[in-house]
Short mmCIF file of C-alpha atoms and ligand atoms in Angstrom, two decimals:
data_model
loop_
_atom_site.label_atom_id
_atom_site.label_comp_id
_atom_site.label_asym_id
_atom_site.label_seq_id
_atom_site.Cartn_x
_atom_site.Cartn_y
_atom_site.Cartn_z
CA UNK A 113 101.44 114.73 92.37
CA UNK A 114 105.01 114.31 93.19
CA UNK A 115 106.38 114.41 96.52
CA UNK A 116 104.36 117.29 98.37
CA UNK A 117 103.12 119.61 95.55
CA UNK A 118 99.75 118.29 94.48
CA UNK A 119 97.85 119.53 91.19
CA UNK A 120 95.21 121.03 93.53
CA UNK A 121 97.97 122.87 95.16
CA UNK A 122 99.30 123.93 91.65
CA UNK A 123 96.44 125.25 90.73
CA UNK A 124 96.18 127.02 93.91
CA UNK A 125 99.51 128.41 93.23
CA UNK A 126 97.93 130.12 89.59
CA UNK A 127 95.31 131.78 91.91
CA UNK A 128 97.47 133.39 94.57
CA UNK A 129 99.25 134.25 91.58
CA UNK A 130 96.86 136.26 89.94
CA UNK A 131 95.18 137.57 93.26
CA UNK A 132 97.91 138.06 96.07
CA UNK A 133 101.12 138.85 93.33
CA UNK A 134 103.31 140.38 96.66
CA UNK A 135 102.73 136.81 98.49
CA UNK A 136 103.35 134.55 95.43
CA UNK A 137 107.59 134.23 95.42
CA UNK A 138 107.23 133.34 99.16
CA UNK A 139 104.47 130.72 98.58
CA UNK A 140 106.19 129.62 95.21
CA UNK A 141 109.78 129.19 96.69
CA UNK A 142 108.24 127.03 99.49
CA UNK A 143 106.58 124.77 97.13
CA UNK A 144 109.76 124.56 94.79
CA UNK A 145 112.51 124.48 97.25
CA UNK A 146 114.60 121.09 97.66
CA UNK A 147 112.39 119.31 100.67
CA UNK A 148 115.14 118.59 103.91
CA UNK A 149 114.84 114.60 104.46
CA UNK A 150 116.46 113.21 106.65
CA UNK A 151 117.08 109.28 107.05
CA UNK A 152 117.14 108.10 111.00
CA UNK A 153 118.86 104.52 110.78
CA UNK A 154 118.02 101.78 113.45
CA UNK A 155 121.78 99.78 113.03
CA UNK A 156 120.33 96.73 114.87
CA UNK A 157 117.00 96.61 112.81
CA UNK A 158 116.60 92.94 111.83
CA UNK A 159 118.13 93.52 108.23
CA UNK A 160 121.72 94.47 107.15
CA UNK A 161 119.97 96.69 104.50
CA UNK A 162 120.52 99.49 106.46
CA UNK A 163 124.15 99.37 106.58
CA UNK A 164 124.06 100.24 102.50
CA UNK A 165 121.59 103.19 103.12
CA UNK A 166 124.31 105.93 102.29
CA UNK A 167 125.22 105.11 99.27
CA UNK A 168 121.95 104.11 98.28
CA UNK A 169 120.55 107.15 98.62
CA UNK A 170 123.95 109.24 97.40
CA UNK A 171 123.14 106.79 94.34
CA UNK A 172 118.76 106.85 93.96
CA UNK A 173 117.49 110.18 95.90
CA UNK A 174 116.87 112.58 93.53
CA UNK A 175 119.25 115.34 94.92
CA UNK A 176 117.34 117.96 92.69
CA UNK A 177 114.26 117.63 94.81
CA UNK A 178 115.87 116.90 98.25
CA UNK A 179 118.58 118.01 100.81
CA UNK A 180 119.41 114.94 103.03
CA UNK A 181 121.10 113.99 106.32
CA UNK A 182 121.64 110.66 107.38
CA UNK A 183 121.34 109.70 111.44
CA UNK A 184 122.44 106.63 113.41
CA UNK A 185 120.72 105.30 116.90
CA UNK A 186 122.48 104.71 119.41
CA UNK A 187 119.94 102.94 121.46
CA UNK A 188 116.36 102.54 122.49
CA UNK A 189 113.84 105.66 122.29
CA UNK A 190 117.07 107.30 120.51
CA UNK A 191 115.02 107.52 117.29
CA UNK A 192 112.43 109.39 118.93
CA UNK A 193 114.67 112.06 120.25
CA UNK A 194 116.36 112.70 117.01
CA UNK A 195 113.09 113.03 114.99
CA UNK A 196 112.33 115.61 117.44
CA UNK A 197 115.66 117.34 116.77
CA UNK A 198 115.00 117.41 113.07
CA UNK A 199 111.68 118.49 113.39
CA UNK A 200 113.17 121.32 115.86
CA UNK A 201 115.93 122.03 112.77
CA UNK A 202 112.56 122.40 110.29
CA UNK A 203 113.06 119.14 108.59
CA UNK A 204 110.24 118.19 106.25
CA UNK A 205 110.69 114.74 106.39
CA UNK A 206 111.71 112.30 108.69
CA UNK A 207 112.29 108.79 107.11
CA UNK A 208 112.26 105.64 109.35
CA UNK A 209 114.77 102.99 108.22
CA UNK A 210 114.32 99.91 110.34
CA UNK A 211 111.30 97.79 111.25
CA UNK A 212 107.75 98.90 112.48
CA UNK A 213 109.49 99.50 116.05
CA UNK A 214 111.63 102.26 114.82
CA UNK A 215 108.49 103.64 112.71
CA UNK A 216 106.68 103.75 115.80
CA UNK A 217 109.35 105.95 117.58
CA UNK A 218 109.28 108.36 115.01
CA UNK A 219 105.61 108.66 114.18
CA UNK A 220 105.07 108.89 117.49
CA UNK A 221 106.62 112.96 117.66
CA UNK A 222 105.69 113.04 113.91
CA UNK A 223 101.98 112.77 115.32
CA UNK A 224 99.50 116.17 114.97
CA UNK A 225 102.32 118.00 113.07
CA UNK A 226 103.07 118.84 108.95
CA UNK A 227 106.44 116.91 109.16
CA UNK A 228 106.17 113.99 106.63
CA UNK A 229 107.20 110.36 107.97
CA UNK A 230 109.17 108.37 105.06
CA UNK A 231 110.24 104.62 105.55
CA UNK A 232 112.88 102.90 104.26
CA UNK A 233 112.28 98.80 105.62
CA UNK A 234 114.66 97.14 107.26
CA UNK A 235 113.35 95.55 109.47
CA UNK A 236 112.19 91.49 110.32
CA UNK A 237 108.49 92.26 108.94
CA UNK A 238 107.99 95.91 107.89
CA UNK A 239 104.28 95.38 107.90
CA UNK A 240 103.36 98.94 107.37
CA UNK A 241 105.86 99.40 104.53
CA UNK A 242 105.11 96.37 103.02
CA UNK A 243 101.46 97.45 102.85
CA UNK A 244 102.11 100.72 101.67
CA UNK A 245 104.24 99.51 98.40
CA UNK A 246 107.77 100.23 99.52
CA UNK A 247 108.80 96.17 99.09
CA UNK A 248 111.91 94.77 100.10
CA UNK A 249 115.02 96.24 97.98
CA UNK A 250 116.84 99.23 99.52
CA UNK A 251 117.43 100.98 96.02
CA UNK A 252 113.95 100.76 94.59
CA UNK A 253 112.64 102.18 98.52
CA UNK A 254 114.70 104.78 97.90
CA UNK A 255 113.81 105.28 94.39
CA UNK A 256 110.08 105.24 95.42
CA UNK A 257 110.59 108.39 97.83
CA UNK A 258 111.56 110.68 94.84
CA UNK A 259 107.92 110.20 93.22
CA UNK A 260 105.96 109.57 96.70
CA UNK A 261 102.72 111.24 97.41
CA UNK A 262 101.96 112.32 100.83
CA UNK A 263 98.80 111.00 102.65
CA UNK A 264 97.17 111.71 105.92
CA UNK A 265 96.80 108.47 107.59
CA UNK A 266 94.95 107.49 110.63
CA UNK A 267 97.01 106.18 114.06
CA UNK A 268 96.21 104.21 116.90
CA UNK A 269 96.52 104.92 121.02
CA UNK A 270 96.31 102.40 123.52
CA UNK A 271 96.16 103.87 126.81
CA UNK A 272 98.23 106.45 125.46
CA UNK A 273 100.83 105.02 123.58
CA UNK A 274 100.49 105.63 119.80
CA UNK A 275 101.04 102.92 117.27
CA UNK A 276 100.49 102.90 113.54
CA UNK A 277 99.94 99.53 112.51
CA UNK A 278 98.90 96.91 114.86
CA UNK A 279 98.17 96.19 118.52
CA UNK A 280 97.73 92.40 119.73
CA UNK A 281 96.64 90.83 122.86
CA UNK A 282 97.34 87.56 123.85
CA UNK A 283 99.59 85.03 121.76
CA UNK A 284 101.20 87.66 119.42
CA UNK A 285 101.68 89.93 122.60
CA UNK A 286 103.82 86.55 124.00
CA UNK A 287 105.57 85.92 120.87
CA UNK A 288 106.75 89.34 120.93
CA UNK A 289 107.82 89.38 124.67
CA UNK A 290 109.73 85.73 123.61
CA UNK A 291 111.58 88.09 121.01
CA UNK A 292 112.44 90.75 123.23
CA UNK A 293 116.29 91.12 123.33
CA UNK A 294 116.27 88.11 120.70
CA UNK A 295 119.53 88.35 119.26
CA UNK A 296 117.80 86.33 116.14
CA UNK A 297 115.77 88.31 114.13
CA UNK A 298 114.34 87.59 111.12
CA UNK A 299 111.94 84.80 109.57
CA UNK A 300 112.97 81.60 110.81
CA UNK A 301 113.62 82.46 114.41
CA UNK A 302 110.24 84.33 114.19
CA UNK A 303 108.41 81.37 112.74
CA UNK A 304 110.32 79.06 115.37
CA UNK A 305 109.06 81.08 118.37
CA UNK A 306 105.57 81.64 117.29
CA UNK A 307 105.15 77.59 116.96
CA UNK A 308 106.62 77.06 120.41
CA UNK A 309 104.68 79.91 121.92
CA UNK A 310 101.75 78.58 120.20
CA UNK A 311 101.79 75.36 121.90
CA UNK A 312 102.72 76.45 125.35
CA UNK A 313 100.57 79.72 125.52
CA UNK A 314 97.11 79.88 127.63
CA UNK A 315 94.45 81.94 126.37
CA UNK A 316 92.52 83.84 128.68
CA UNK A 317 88.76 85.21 128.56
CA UNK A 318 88.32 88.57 127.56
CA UNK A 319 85.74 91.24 127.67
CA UNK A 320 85.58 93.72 124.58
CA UNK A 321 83.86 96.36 124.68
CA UNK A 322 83.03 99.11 121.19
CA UNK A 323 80.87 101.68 120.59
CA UNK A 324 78.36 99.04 119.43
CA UNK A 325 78.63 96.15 121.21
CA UNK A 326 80.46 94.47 123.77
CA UNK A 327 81.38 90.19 124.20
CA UNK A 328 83.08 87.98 125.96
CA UNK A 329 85.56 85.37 125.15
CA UNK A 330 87.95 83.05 125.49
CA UNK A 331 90.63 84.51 123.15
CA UNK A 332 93.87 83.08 121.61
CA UNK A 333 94.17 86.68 120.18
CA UNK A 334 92.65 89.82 119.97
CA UNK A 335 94.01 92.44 117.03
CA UNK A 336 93.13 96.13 117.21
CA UNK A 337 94.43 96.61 113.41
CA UNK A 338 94.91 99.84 111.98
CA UNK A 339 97.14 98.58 108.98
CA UNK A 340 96.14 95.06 107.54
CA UNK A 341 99.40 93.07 107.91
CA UNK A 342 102.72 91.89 110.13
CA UNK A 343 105.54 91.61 108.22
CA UNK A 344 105.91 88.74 105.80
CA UNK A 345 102.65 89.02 104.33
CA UNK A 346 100.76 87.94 107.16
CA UNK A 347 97.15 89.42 106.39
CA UNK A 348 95.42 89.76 109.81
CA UNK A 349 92.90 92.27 109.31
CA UNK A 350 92.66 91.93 105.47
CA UNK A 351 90.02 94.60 105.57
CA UNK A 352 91.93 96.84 107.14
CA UNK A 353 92.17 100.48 105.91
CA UNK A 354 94.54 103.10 107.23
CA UNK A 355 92.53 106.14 106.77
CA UNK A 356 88.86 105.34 107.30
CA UNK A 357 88.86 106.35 111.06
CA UNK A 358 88.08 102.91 112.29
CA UNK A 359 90.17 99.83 113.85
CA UNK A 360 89.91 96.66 112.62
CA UNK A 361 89.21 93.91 115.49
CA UNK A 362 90.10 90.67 114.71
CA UNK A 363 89.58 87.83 117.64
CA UNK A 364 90.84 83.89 117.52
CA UNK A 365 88.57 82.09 119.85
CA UNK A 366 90.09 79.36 121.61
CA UNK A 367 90.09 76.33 118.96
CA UNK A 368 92.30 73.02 118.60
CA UNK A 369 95.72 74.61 117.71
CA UNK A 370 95.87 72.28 114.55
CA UNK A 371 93.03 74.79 113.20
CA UNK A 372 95.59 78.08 113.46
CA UNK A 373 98.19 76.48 111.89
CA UNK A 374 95.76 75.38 109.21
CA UNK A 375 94.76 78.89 108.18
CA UNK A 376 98.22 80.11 107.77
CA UNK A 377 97.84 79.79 103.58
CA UNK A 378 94.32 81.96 104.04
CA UNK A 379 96.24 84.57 105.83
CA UNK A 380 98.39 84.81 102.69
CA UNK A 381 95.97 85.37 100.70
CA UNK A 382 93.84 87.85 102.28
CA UNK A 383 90.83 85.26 103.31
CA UNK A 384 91.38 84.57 107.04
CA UNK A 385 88.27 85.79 107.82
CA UNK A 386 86.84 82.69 106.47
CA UNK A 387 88.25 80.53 109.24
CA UNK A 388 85.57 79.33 111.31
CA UNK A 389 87.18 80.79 114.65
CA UNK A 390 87.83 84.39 113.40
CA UNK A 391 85.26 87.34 114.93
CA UNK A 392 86.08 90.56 113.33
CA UNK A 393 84.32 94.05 113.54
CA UNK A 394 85.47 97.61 113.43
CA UNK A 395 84.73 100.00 116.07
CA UNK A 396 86.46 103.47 116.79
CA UNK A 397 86.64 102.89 120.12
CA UNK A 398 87.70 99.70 122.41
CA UNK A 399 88.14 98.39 125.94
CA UNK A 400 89.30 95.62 126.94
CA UNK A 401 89.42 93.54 129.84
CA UNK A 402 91.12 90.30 130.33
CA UNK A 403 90.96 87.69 133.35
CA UNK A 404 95.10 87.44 134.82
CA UNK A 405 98.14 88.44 133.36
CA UNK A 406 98.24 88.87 129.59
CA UNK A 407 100.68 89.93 127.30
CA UNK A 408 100.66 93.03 124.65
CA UNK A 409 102.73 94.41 122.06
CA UNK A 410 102.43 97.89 120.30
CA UNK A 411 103.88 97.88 116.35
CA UNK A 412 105.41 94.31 117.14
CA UNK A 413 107.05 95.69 120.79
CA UNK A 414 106.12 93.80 123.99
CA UNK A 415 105.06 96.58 126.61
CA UNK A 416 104.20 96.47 130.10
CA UNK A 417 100.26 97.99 129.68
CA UNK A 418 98.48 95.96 133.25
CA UNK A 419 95.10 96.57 134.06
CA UNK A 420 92.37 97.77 131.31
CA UNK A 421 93.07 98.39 127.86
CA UNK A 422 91.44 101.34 126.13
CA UNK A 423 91.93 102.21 122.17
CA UNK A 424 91.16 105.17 120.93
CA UNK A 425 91.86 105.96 117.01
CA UNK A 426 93.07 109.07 115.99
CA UNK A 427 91.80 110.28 112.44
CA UNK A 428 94.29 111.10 109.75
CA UNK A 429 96.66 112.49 112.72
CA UNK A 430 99.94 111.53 110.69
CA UNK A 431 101.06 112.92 107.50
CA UNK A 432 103.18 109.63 105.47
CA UNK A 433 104.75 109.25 102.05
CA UNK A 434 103.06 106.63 100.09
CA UNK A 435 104.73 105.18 97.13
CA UNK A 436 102.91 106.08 94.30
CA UNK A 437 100.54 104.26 92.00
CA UNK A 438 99.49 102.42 95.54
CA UNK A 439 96.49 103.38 97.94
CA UNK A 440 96.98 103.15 101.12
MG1 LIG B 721 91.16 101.69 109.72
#
């Protein structure tokens, strides 16, 4: 099961073997060959792990089983462009290190295509990775890659743009504009902006619309969740699963602020649902329609996305490493 050769696949390999003999060194040497990895490094992600990635992985990556570069960005979009050059340069995998901005870059081109994405978190929340198993020390990420299974996952568009994780309308969308160009990142400036935002934001009333049913509401926040978490073990859409086809939607009507802040423990824990102004269903397609200006983020970025929002959920489209011993 290790890395990209799974025992279905070996056994595979013992029929070609016996049937195709001309066909099996080519098929054998691909399966057998050191995999090319390469590591594309977000400098300003909201950790200084990042800066120790070299060694680490000189140090942990098992250089039997892998080739590796290592990449720096120089700006925005940047790691987008490069996982395109080392998918153009035949690259098997392409390993985000930074937060679940820079994964999104890189899944992004990684959609629809056999090139494996990898993370290494750095990030403020690493959501995704943390949800996946990789945790938060740099070595033991690192480690986990040399014994990771790959898994197709599902990914998320929103009138066009792809994210893997988690799309929010509405107070999350403003905390994440508030922490645009934040030059404090991390836990306490996060927490510290999310309270202010949460006392100053207005809700508006939205109309959601699924396959199966459609309401209106006034909404604090609505989640389209494809993975169950933000970063610091934040469970918003604890039942959440990243390859069943389906988004999670998770609304906060428009309750006494006191009651938000008083289901921050359940979200810990995996048992928001139980607060009395959570809605959730699941739905594989959504529109939405909100009254004025309201604010949106994609994978924790604020974007620009006026007018109508329509979510469409794209099944098993990206291929990921998973740490093993963990489902997705
Ligand atoms: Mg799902």
């Amino acid at each position: 099961m290790a890395r990209v050769c799974t025992s279905a696949q070996t056994t595979g390999v013992k029929q070609m073997e016996q049937a195709h003999p001309v066909i099996k060194s080519a098929f054998l040497e691909d399966i057998l060959r050191p995999k090319r990895i390469v590591f594309i490094v977000n400098p300003k992600a909201g950790t200084n792990l990042q800066r120790h990635i070299r060694k680490s992985v000189e140090q942990h990556l098992d250089h039997k089983k892998f080739i590796y570069g290592i990449w720096h960005t120089e700006r925005a979009g940047h790691a987008a462009e490069l996982a395109r050059q080392a998918q153009a340069e035949g690259y098997d995998i392409v390993v985000a290190v930074g937060g679940d901005g820079s994964i999104n870059e890189v899944a992004s081109v990684l959609l629809h295509t056999d090139t494996i994405l990898g993370i290494i978190p750095a990030g403020s929340g690493n959501g995704l990775a943390m949800h996946l198993g990789y945790g938060r020390d740099l070595d033991k990420a690192v480690r986990k890659l040399n014994t990771a299974a790959v898994k197709s996952i599902d990914c998320g568009m929103l009138n066009g743009h792809p994210f893997v994780n988690l799309a929010g309308i509405g107070f999350d969308g403003f905390v994440a504009k508030q922490m645009q160009g934040s030059r404090w990142r991390g836990f306490l400036p996060y927490l510290f902006k999310s309270i202010r935002a949460g006392l100053s934001f207005t809700p508006h009333t939205c109309t959601i619309e699924t396959e199966n049913r459609t309401l209106t509401e006034t909404c604090f926040v609505v989640t389209v969740a494809n993975g169950p978490m933000y970063g610091y073990n934040f469970q918003i859409a604890p039942d959440a699963r990243l390859d069943d086809g389906l988004f999670s939607i998770v609304i906060f009507k428009n309750v006494p602020r006191w009651q938000y802040f008083a289901a921050i423990p359940s979200s810990l824990n995996g048992r928001l649902y139980h607060a009395g102004f959570v809605e959730h269903f699941t739905a594989q397609r959504v529109k939405i329609s909100c009254t004025g200006d309201t604010f949106v983020h994609i994978d924790g970025e604020s974007i620009e996305s006026p007018g109508d929002l329509e979510f469409e959920i794209l099944p098993k489209a990206l291929k990921v490493l998973v740490p093993s011993m963990v489902s997705g």
